Amino acid sequence: MQNSLSYYRQLLDHYLDSAITTEEADKLFDFIKQQPEQARELLDAYRDADLGERFRHLENIEAATSRRMFDRLVGTISATPEQPGIATVHRVHFLKTGWFRYAAAAVLITGAVATVYLLNRPEEKVVATVAKNIQTDIPAGTDKATLTLGDGSRIVLDDVQNGELAQQGDARIKKLRDGQLIYDAAENSKAKVASNTLSVPRGGQYALTLSDGTKVWLNASSSIKYPSVFAGAQRLVEISGEAYLEIAKNTRQPFVVKTDETEIQVLGTSFNVNAYEDEHAEKTTLIEGSARVIKSSSAQAKLLIPGQQAEVAENVDDVKVQAVDTEQTIAWKNGFFSFNNADIKTVMRQLSRWYDINIVYENGVPQQRFVGEMNRSLTLSQVLKGLEVTKVNFRLEGRNLIVMP
């Protein structure tokens, strides 16, 4: 019988294997919406029985992606009436399109294949819309950056061949095949130190390995200023925009990151820094190790443990600390947009940087909030198709994206 749990378990198998049809997805998510208790029973039994074994034998999709799809589905069903403002919306299916297969579950929005959840008033009925107003398309951002050397010369990294680009004292600067810049320097170098700056424009990203082995990933519209080799009592860099860093451990030479408002002191640590000028505060999120976050103007400081985020605001003396979802914080570095109760301005700021577009709000700013993930390899029109299901429409005029309630 089609209404048996075994039937819906089969549909769940297809969903996790990225092999579900549009008709099957409709049936699965209608079942979840209409029979939440039975759906929870199904998922509990499925997880207890053979979920781990299944993930080792998936063929159509990576096991890690399937695991995340399942976890988000569990989270969706676990939502209770005490969580106000969560309303389901109509589904938009991308399963049969080539870009979905290419992106390997490119759109995973809150536990459903291309199912979007709108955080708005529960009583509102949301009708899916089609992106009829998209006149052109804009591709996703790529690996591109400009390196400014100590002598003022500039190297556009996306234009030059791989290999050695320059030498500064004992430090050789190389561009690798995977779109990464690396500084190869002799240990304990006595050579003259030169100041370099790596700048990533809107619509770009880039990875860098510093002379001490520290790895840096820069998001769009970001930059880092650093020495060709580290000398002195500390390793100091300056960052604007957003960066994820994996610090090479050196107890004799602490690593210090400076932004406009914040100073971060670490040894061997992984953390994310978000210091865009158009955000309301600078945020430091610790992934591993420990970090001391200091507000420069007030000298207020907090020590972070993994899973915590420090927030420094311009007009607040203290450093605010809270626990956060670190996976969501570094989703950009792993190739995803990730939103959790994000307002539309937060979403649009990310799209503006990644697709190098300007945002214009027509007739006010929509009040919808968004929960979900999308792959950053999608074109702008593909992302907008997912967002338009929440009754927000868009019109693209050149590089101006018009947001229409």
Coordinates of C-alpha atoms in Angstrom, one line a residue:
M1 CA 0.0 0.0 0.0
Q2 CA 1.2 3.4 -0.9
N3 CA 0.3 4.9 2.5
S4 CA 2.5 2.4 4.4
L5 CA 5.7 3.4 6.1
S6 CA 7.7 1.0 3.9
Y7 CA 6.5 2.9 0.8
Y8 CA 7.6 6.3 2.2
R9 CA 10.9 4.7 3.3
Q10 CA 11.5 3.8 -0.3
L11 CA 10.8 7.4 -1.3
L12 CA 13.3 8.5 1.4
D13 CA 15.9 6.2 -0.1
H14 CA 15.3 7.8 -3.5
Y15 CA 15.6 11.3 -1.9
L16 CA 18.9 10.6 -0.1
D17 CA 20.3 9.0 -3.3
S18 CA 19.3 12.1 -5.4
A19 CA 17.2 9.8 -7.6
I20 CA 13.7 10.9 -6.5
T21 CA 11.2 12.0 -9.2
T22 CA 9.1 15.2 -8.9
E23 CA 6.0 13.0 -8.3
E24 CA 7.7 11.0 -5.6
A25 CA 9.0 14.2 -3.9
D26 CA 5.5 15.6 -3.8
K27 CA 4.2 12.4 -2.1
L28 CA 7.1 12.3 0.4
F29 CA 6.8 15.9 1.5
D30 CA 3.0 15.9 1.5
F31 CA 3.3 12.9 3.9
I32 CA 5.7 14.8 6.1
K33 CA 3.5 17.8 6.2
Q34 CA 0.2 15.9 6.8
Q35 CA 1.5 13.1 9.0
P36 CA 4.4 14.5 11.1
E37 CA 4.1 11.9 13.9
Q38 CA 4.3 9.0 11.4
A39 CA 7.1 10.8 9.5
R40 CA 9.1 11.2 12.8
E41 CA 8.5 7.4 13.4
L42 CA 9.8 6.6 9.9
L43 CA 13.0 8.7 10.3
D44 CA 13.7 7.4 13.8
A45 CA 13.4 3.8 12.6
Y46 CA 15.4 4.5 9.4
R47 CA 18.2 6.1 11.4
D48 CA 18.4 3.3 14.0
A49 CA 18.3 0.6 11.4
D50 CA 20.9 1.1 8.7
L51 CA 21.5 4.7 7.9
G52 CA 25.2 4.5 8.6
E53 CA 25.5 1.4 6.4
R54 CA 23.6 3.1 3.6
F55 CA 25.9 6.1 3.5
R56 CA 28.8 3.8 2.7
H57 CA 27.1 2.5 -0.4
L58 CA 25.6 5.5 -2.0
E59 CA 26.4 5.9 -5.7
N60 CA 24.6 9.0 -7.0
I61 CA 25.5 11.5 -4.3
E62 CA 28.3 12.0 -1.8
A63 CA 27.6 10.4 1.6
A64 CA 28.3 13.6 3.5
T65 CA 25.7 15.5 1.4
S66 CA 23.2 12.7 1.9
R67 CA 23.9 12.9 5.7
R68 CA 23.2 16.6 5.7
M69 CA 20.0 16.1 3.8
F70 CA 18.8 13.6 6.3
D71 CA 19.8 15.7 9.3
R72 CA 17.9 18.7 7.9
L73 CA 14.9 16.6 7.2
V74 CA 14.9 15.4 10.8
G75 CA 15.2 19.0 12.0
T76 CA 12.2 20.0 9.8
I77 CA 10.0 17.4 11.3
S78 CA 11.2 18.1 14.8
A79 CA 9.9 21.7 14.5
T80 CA 7.2 22.3 17.1
P81 CA 4.3 24.8 17.3
E82 CA 6.3 26.6 20.0
Q83 CA 8.7 27.7 17.2
P84 CA 6.6 30.7 15.8
G85 CA 6.8 32.0 12.4
I86 CA 7.9 28.9 10.4
A87 CA 5.5 28.3 7.5
T88 CA 6.0 25.8 4.7
V89 CA 5.8 27.0 1.1
H90 CA 5.1 25.3 -2.2
R91 CA 7.8 23.3 -3.7
V92 CA 9.9 24.1 -6.7
H93 CA 11.6 21.0 -8.1
F94 CA 15.0 21.1 -9.9
L95 CA 15.6 17.4 -9.9
K96 CA 15.2 16.9 -13.6
T97 CA 17.4 19.7 -14.7
G98 CA 21.0 19.2 -15.7
W99 CA 22.5 21.7 -13.3
F100 CA 21.0 19.9 -10.3
R101 CA 22.8 16.7 -11.2
Y102 CA 26.0 18.6 -12.0
A103 CA 26.0 20.5 -8.7
A104 CA 25.3 17.3 -6.7
A105 CA 22.2 18.3 -4.7
A106 CA 22.9 21.9 -5.5
V107 CA 19.8 23.2 -3.7
L108 CA 19.3 21.8 -0.2
I109 CA 16.9 24.1 1.5
T110 CA 15.9 23.1 5.0
G111 CA 15.5 19.4 4.7
A112 CA 13.8 19.0 1.3
V113 CA 14.9 18.8 -2.3
A114 CA 14.4 22.4 -3.3
T115 CA 11.8 22.9 -0.6
V116 CA 12.0 26.4 0.8
Y117 CA 10.9 27.5 4.2
L118 CA 9.7 31.1 4.7
L119 CA 10.0 32.5 8.2
N120 CA 7.0 34.8 8.2
R121 CA 3.5 34.8 9.7
P122 CA 2.3 31.1 9.9
E123 CA -1.2 32.0 8.7
E124 CA 0.0 33.3 5.4
K125 CA -0.3 31.1 2.3
V126 CA 2.7 31.4 0.0
V127 CA 2.3 30.8 -3.7
A128 CA 5.3 29.7 -5.8
T129 CA 6.2 32.1 -8.6
V130 CA 8.3 31.5 -11.7
A131 CA 11.3 33.7 -12.5
K132 CA 9.7 35.3 -15.5
N133 CA 11.4 38.6 -15.0
I134 CA 15.0 37.5 -15.4
Q135 CA 16.2 39.0 -18.6
T136 CA 19.8 37.9 -18.5
D137 CA 22.0 35.7 -16.3
I138 CA 25.2 36.2 -14.4
P139 CA 27.6 33.3 -13.6
A140 CA 28.9 32.5 -10.2
G141 CA 32.1 34.0 -8.9
T142 CA 35.5 32.5 -9.7
D143 CA 39.1 32.3 -8.4
K144 CA 40.4 35.8 -9.1
A145 CA 42.5 38.3 -7.2
T146 CA 45.2 41.0 -7.5
L147 CA 48.6 40.7 -5.7
T148 CA 50.2 44.0 -4.9
L149 CA 53.9 43.6 -4.0
G150 CA 56.0 45.7 -1.7
D151 CA 57.4 47.8 -4.6
G152 CA 53.9 48.7 -5.7
S153 CA 53.8 46.4 -8.7
R154 CA 50.6 44.6 -9.3
I155 CA 50.0 41.0 -10.6
V156 CA 46.5 40.1 -11.8
L157 CA 46.5 36.4 -10.7
D158 CA 43.7 35.2 -13.0
D159 CA 45.6 36.5 -16.0
V160 CA 49.1 35.0 -15.3
Q161 CA 50.4 31.5 -15.9
N162 CA 51.0 29.0 -13.1
G163 CA 54.4 28.8 -11.6
E164 CA 56.8 31.3 -9.9
L165 CA 55.6 34.9 -10.1
A166 CA 58.2 36.8 -8.1
Q167 CA 60.9 36.6 -5.5
Q168 CA 61.2 38.8 -2.4
G169 CA 64.4 38.1 -0.6
D170 CA 64.3 34.4 0.4
A171 CA 60.6 34.1 -0.3
R172 CA 59.4 32.8 -3.7
I173 CA 55.9 33.5 -4.7
K174 CA 54.2 30.8 -6.7
K175 CA 50.8 30.4 -8.3
L176 CA 49.5 26.8 -8.1
R177 CA 47.3 24.9 -10.5
D178 CA 44.3 24.9 -8.2
G179 CA 44.1 28.7 -8.1
Q180 CA 46.1 29.2 -5.0
L181 CA 49.0 31.5 -4.1
I182 CA 51.8 30.2 -2.0
Y183 CA 54.9 31.8 -0.4
D184 CA 57.9 29.4 -0.2
A185 CA 60.4 30.9 2.2
A186 CA 63.5 29.5 4.0
E187 CA 63.0 28.9 7.7
N188 CA 64.5 31.6 9.9
S189 CA 65.1 33.8 6.9
K190 CA 67.1 37.0 7.6
A191 CA 66.0 38.6 4.3
K192 CA 64.4 42.0 4.1
V193 CA 60.7 41.9 4.8
A194 CA 58.3 43.2 2.1
S195 CA 54.6 44.1 2.7
N196 CA 52.2 42.4 0.2
T197 CA 48.5 42.7 -0.3
L198 CA 46.1 40.2 -1.8
S199 CA 42.8 41.7 -2.9
V200 CA 39.8 39.8 -4.1
P201 CA 37.1 41.8 -6.0
R202 CA 33.4 41.2 -5.9
G203 CA 32.6 38.1 -7.9
G204 CA 35.8 36.4 -6.7
Q205 CA 37.5 34.2 -4.1
Y206 CA 41.1 33.1 -3.6
A207 CA 43.3 30.9 -1.4
L208 CA 46.7 31.8 0.0
T209 CA 49.4 30.0 1.9
L210 CA 51.7 32.4 3.9
S211 CA 55.4 31.9 4.4
D212 CA 54.9 30.2 7.8
G213 CA 52.4 27.7 6.4
T214 CA 49.3 29.4 7.5
K215 CA 46.4 28.9 5.0
V216 CA 44.0 31.7 4.2
W217 CA 40.8 31.6 2.2
L218 CA 39.4 35.0 1.1
N219 CA 35.8 35.6 0.3
A220 CA 34.5 38.1 -2.4
S221 CA 35.3 41.8 -1.8
S222 CA 38.0 41.0 0.7
S223 CA 41.7 41.6 1.2
I224 CA 44.7 40.6 3.4
K225 CA 47.9 42.6 4.0
Y226 CA 50.8 40.5 5.2
P227 CA 54.7 40.3 5.1
S228 CA 56.6 38.2 2.6
V229 CA 58.2 36.5 5.6
F230 CA 57.4 36.8 9.3
A231 CA 60.0 38.4 11.5
G232 CA 59.9 39.8 15.0
A233 CA 57.9 38.8 18.1
Q234 CA 54.6 38.2 16.3
R235 CA 53.0 37.3 13.0
L236 CA 50.8 40.2 12.0
V237 CA 48.3 40.4 9.2
E238 CA 45.4 42.9 8.4
I239 CA 42.1 41.7 6.9
S240 CA 39.1 43.4 5.5
G241 CA 36.0 41.6 4.3
E242 CA 35.8 37.9 5.1
A243 CA 38.5 35.2 5.5
Y244 CA 38.9 31.8 7.0
L245 CA 42.3 31.0 8.4
E246 CA 44.1 27.8 9.5
I247 CA 47.0 29.1 11.6
A248 CA 50.4 27.2 11.5
K249 CA 51.3 26.6 15.2
N250 CA 54.4 28.5 16.5
T251 CA 54.5 29.2 20.2
R252 CA 57.5 31.5 19.8
Q253 CA 55.6 33.7 17.4
P254 CA 51.9 34.3 18.1
F255 CA 49.6 35.1 15.2
V256 CA 47.7 38.4 15.2
V257 CA 44.8 39.4 12.9
K258 CA 43.8 43.0 12.8
T259 CA 40.6 44.5 11.3
D260 CA 39.1 48.0 11.7
E261 CA 37.5 47.2 15.0
T262 CA 39.1 44.0 16.2
E263 CA 42.4 42.3 17.1
I264 CA 42.5 38.5 17.3
Q265 CA 45.4 36.7 19.0
V266 CA 46.0 33.0 18.3
L267 CA 48.6 30.3 18.2
G268 CA 47.5 27.2 16.2
T269 CA 43.9 27.8 15.4
S270 CA 41.2 27.7 12.8
F271 CA 38.7 30.6 12.7
N272 CA 36.5 32.8 10.4
V273 CA 36.6 36.6 10.4
N274 CA 33.7 38.6 8.9
A275 CA 34.7 42.3 8.9
Y276 CA 32.7 43.7 5.9
E277 CA 32.1 47.4 6.2
D278 CA 28.4 47.0 5.3
E279 CA 27.7 44.5 8.1
H280 CA 26.4 45.8 11.5
A281 CA 29.3 44.2 13.4
E282 CA 32.6 42.3 13.0
K283 CA 32.4 38.6 13.8
T284 CA 35.1 36.2 14.7
T285 CA 34.0 32.5 14.8
L286 CA 36.3 29.9 16.3
I287 CA 36.4 26.5 14.7
E288 CA 39.4 24.9 16.5
G289 CA 41.9 25.9 19.1
S290 CA 41.5 29.1 21.1
A291 CA 41.5 32.8 20.3
R292 CA 41.5 36.0 22.2
V293 CA 39.3 38.7 20.7
I294 CA 40.0 42.3 21.6
K295 CA 37.9 45.4 20.7
S296 CA 40.6 47.8 19.6
S297 CA 39.0 51.1 20.8
S298 CA 38.0 49.9 24.3
A299 CA 40.6 47.1 25.0
Q300 CA 37.7 44.8 26.1
A301 CA 38.7 41.2 25.5
K302 CA 37.1 37.7 25.5
L303 CA 38.6 34.3 25.1
L304 CA 36.8 32.0 22.7
I305 CA 36.4 28.3 22.7
P306 CA 35.4 26.3 19.6
G307 CA 31.9 26.8 18.5
Q308 CA 31.7 30.4 19.9
Q309 CA 31.5 33.7 18.0
A310 CA 32.7 37.1 19.2
E311 CA 30.8 40.1 17.9
V312 CA 32.4 43.6 18.0
A313 CA 30.1 46.5 17.1
E314 CA 31.2 50.1 16.5
N315 CA 29.2 51.8 19.2
V316 CA 29.4 49.0 21.8
D317 CA 32.4 48.8 24.2
D318 CA 32.0 45.2 25.2
V319 CA 32.7 42.0 23.1
K320 CA 29.6 39.9 22.8
V321 CA 30.1 36.1 22.7
Q322 CA 27.6 33.5 21.7
A323 CA 27.5 29.9 20.5
V324 CA 26.8 29.5 16.8
D325 CA 26.5 26.9 14.0
T326 CA 30.1 26.9 12.8
E327 CA 29.2 24.9 9.7
Q328 CA 26.9 27.6 8.6
T329 CA 29.5 30.3 9.3
I330 CA 32.1 28.7 7.0
A331 CA 29.6 27.5 4.4
W332 CA 31.0 30.1 2.0
K333 CA 34.4 28.5 2.2
N334 CA 32.9 25.1 1.5
G335 CA 31.0 26.4 -1.6
F336 CA 27.5 27.1 -0.2
F337 CA 25.2 30.0 0.7
S338 CA 23.7 29.1 4.1
F339 CA 20.9 31.1 5.8
N340 CA 19.2 30.6 9.1
N341 CA 16.4 33.1 9.8
A342 CA 18.2 35.6 7.6
D343 CA 16.4 38.8 6.4
I344 CA 16.5 39.6 2.8
K345 CA 19.1 42.3 3.2
T346 CA 21.5 39.7 4.6
V347 CA 20.8 37.4 1.7
M348 CA 21.2 40.2 -0.9
R349 CA 24.5 41.4 0.5
Q350 CA 25.9 37.9 0.0
L351 CA 24.6 37.7 -3.6
S352 CA 25.8 41.2 -4.3
R353 CA 29.4 40.3 -3.4
W354 CA 29.5 36.9 -5.1
Y355 CA 27.8 37.9 -8.4
D356 CA 29.1 41.4 -8.5
I357 CA 25.7 43.0 -8.7
N358 CA 24.0 46.1 -7.2
I359 CA 20.8 45.6 -5.2
V360 CA 17.9 48.0 -5.6
Y361 CA 14.7 47.7 -3.5
E362 CA 11.6 48.7 -5.4
N363 CA 8.7 49.8 -3.2
G364 CA 10.3 49.0 0.1
V365 CA 12.2 46.1 1.6
P366 CA 10.3 42.7 1.8
Q367 CA 10.0 41.3 5.3
Q368 CA 10.5 37.6 4.5
R369 CA 13.2 35.6 6.2
F370 CA 15.0 32.6 4.8
V371 CA 16.4 29.3 6.0
G372 CA 18.3 27.1 3.6
E373 CA 21.4 26.4 1.5
M374 CA 22.3 26.7 -2.1
N375 CA 25.5 25.8 -3.9
R376 CA 27.6 28.9 -4.8
S377 CA 28.4 27.4 -8.2
L378 CA 24.8 28.1 -9.4
T379 CA 24.2 31.0 -11.7
L380 CA 22.3 34.0 -10.4
S381 CA 19.1 33.0 -12.2
Q382 CA 19.2 29.6 -10.6
V383 CA 19.5 31.1 -7.2
L384 CA 16.7 33.5 -7.8
K385 CA 14.4 30.7 -8.8
G386 CA 14.8 29.2 -5.4
L387 CA 14.3 32.5 -3.7
E388 CA 11.2 33.6 -5.7
V389 CA 9.2 30.8 -4.2
T390 CA 8.8 33.0 -1.1
K391 CA 6.7 35.6 -3.0
V392 CA 9.7 37.9 -3.5
N393 CA 10.2 38.6 -7.2
F394 CA 13.4 39.9 -9.0
R395 CA 14.2 41.8 -12.1
L396 CA 17.7 41.9 -13.5
E397 CA 18.7 45.1 -15.4
G398 CA 22.3 44.8 -16.4
R399 CA 24.1 44.4 -13.1
N400 CA 21.3 45.9 -11.1
L401 CA 19.1 43.4 -9.3
I402 CA 15.7 44.9 -8.6
V403 CA 13.9 43.3 -5.6
M404 CA 10.1 43.5 -5.8
P405 CA 7.8 42.5 -3.0

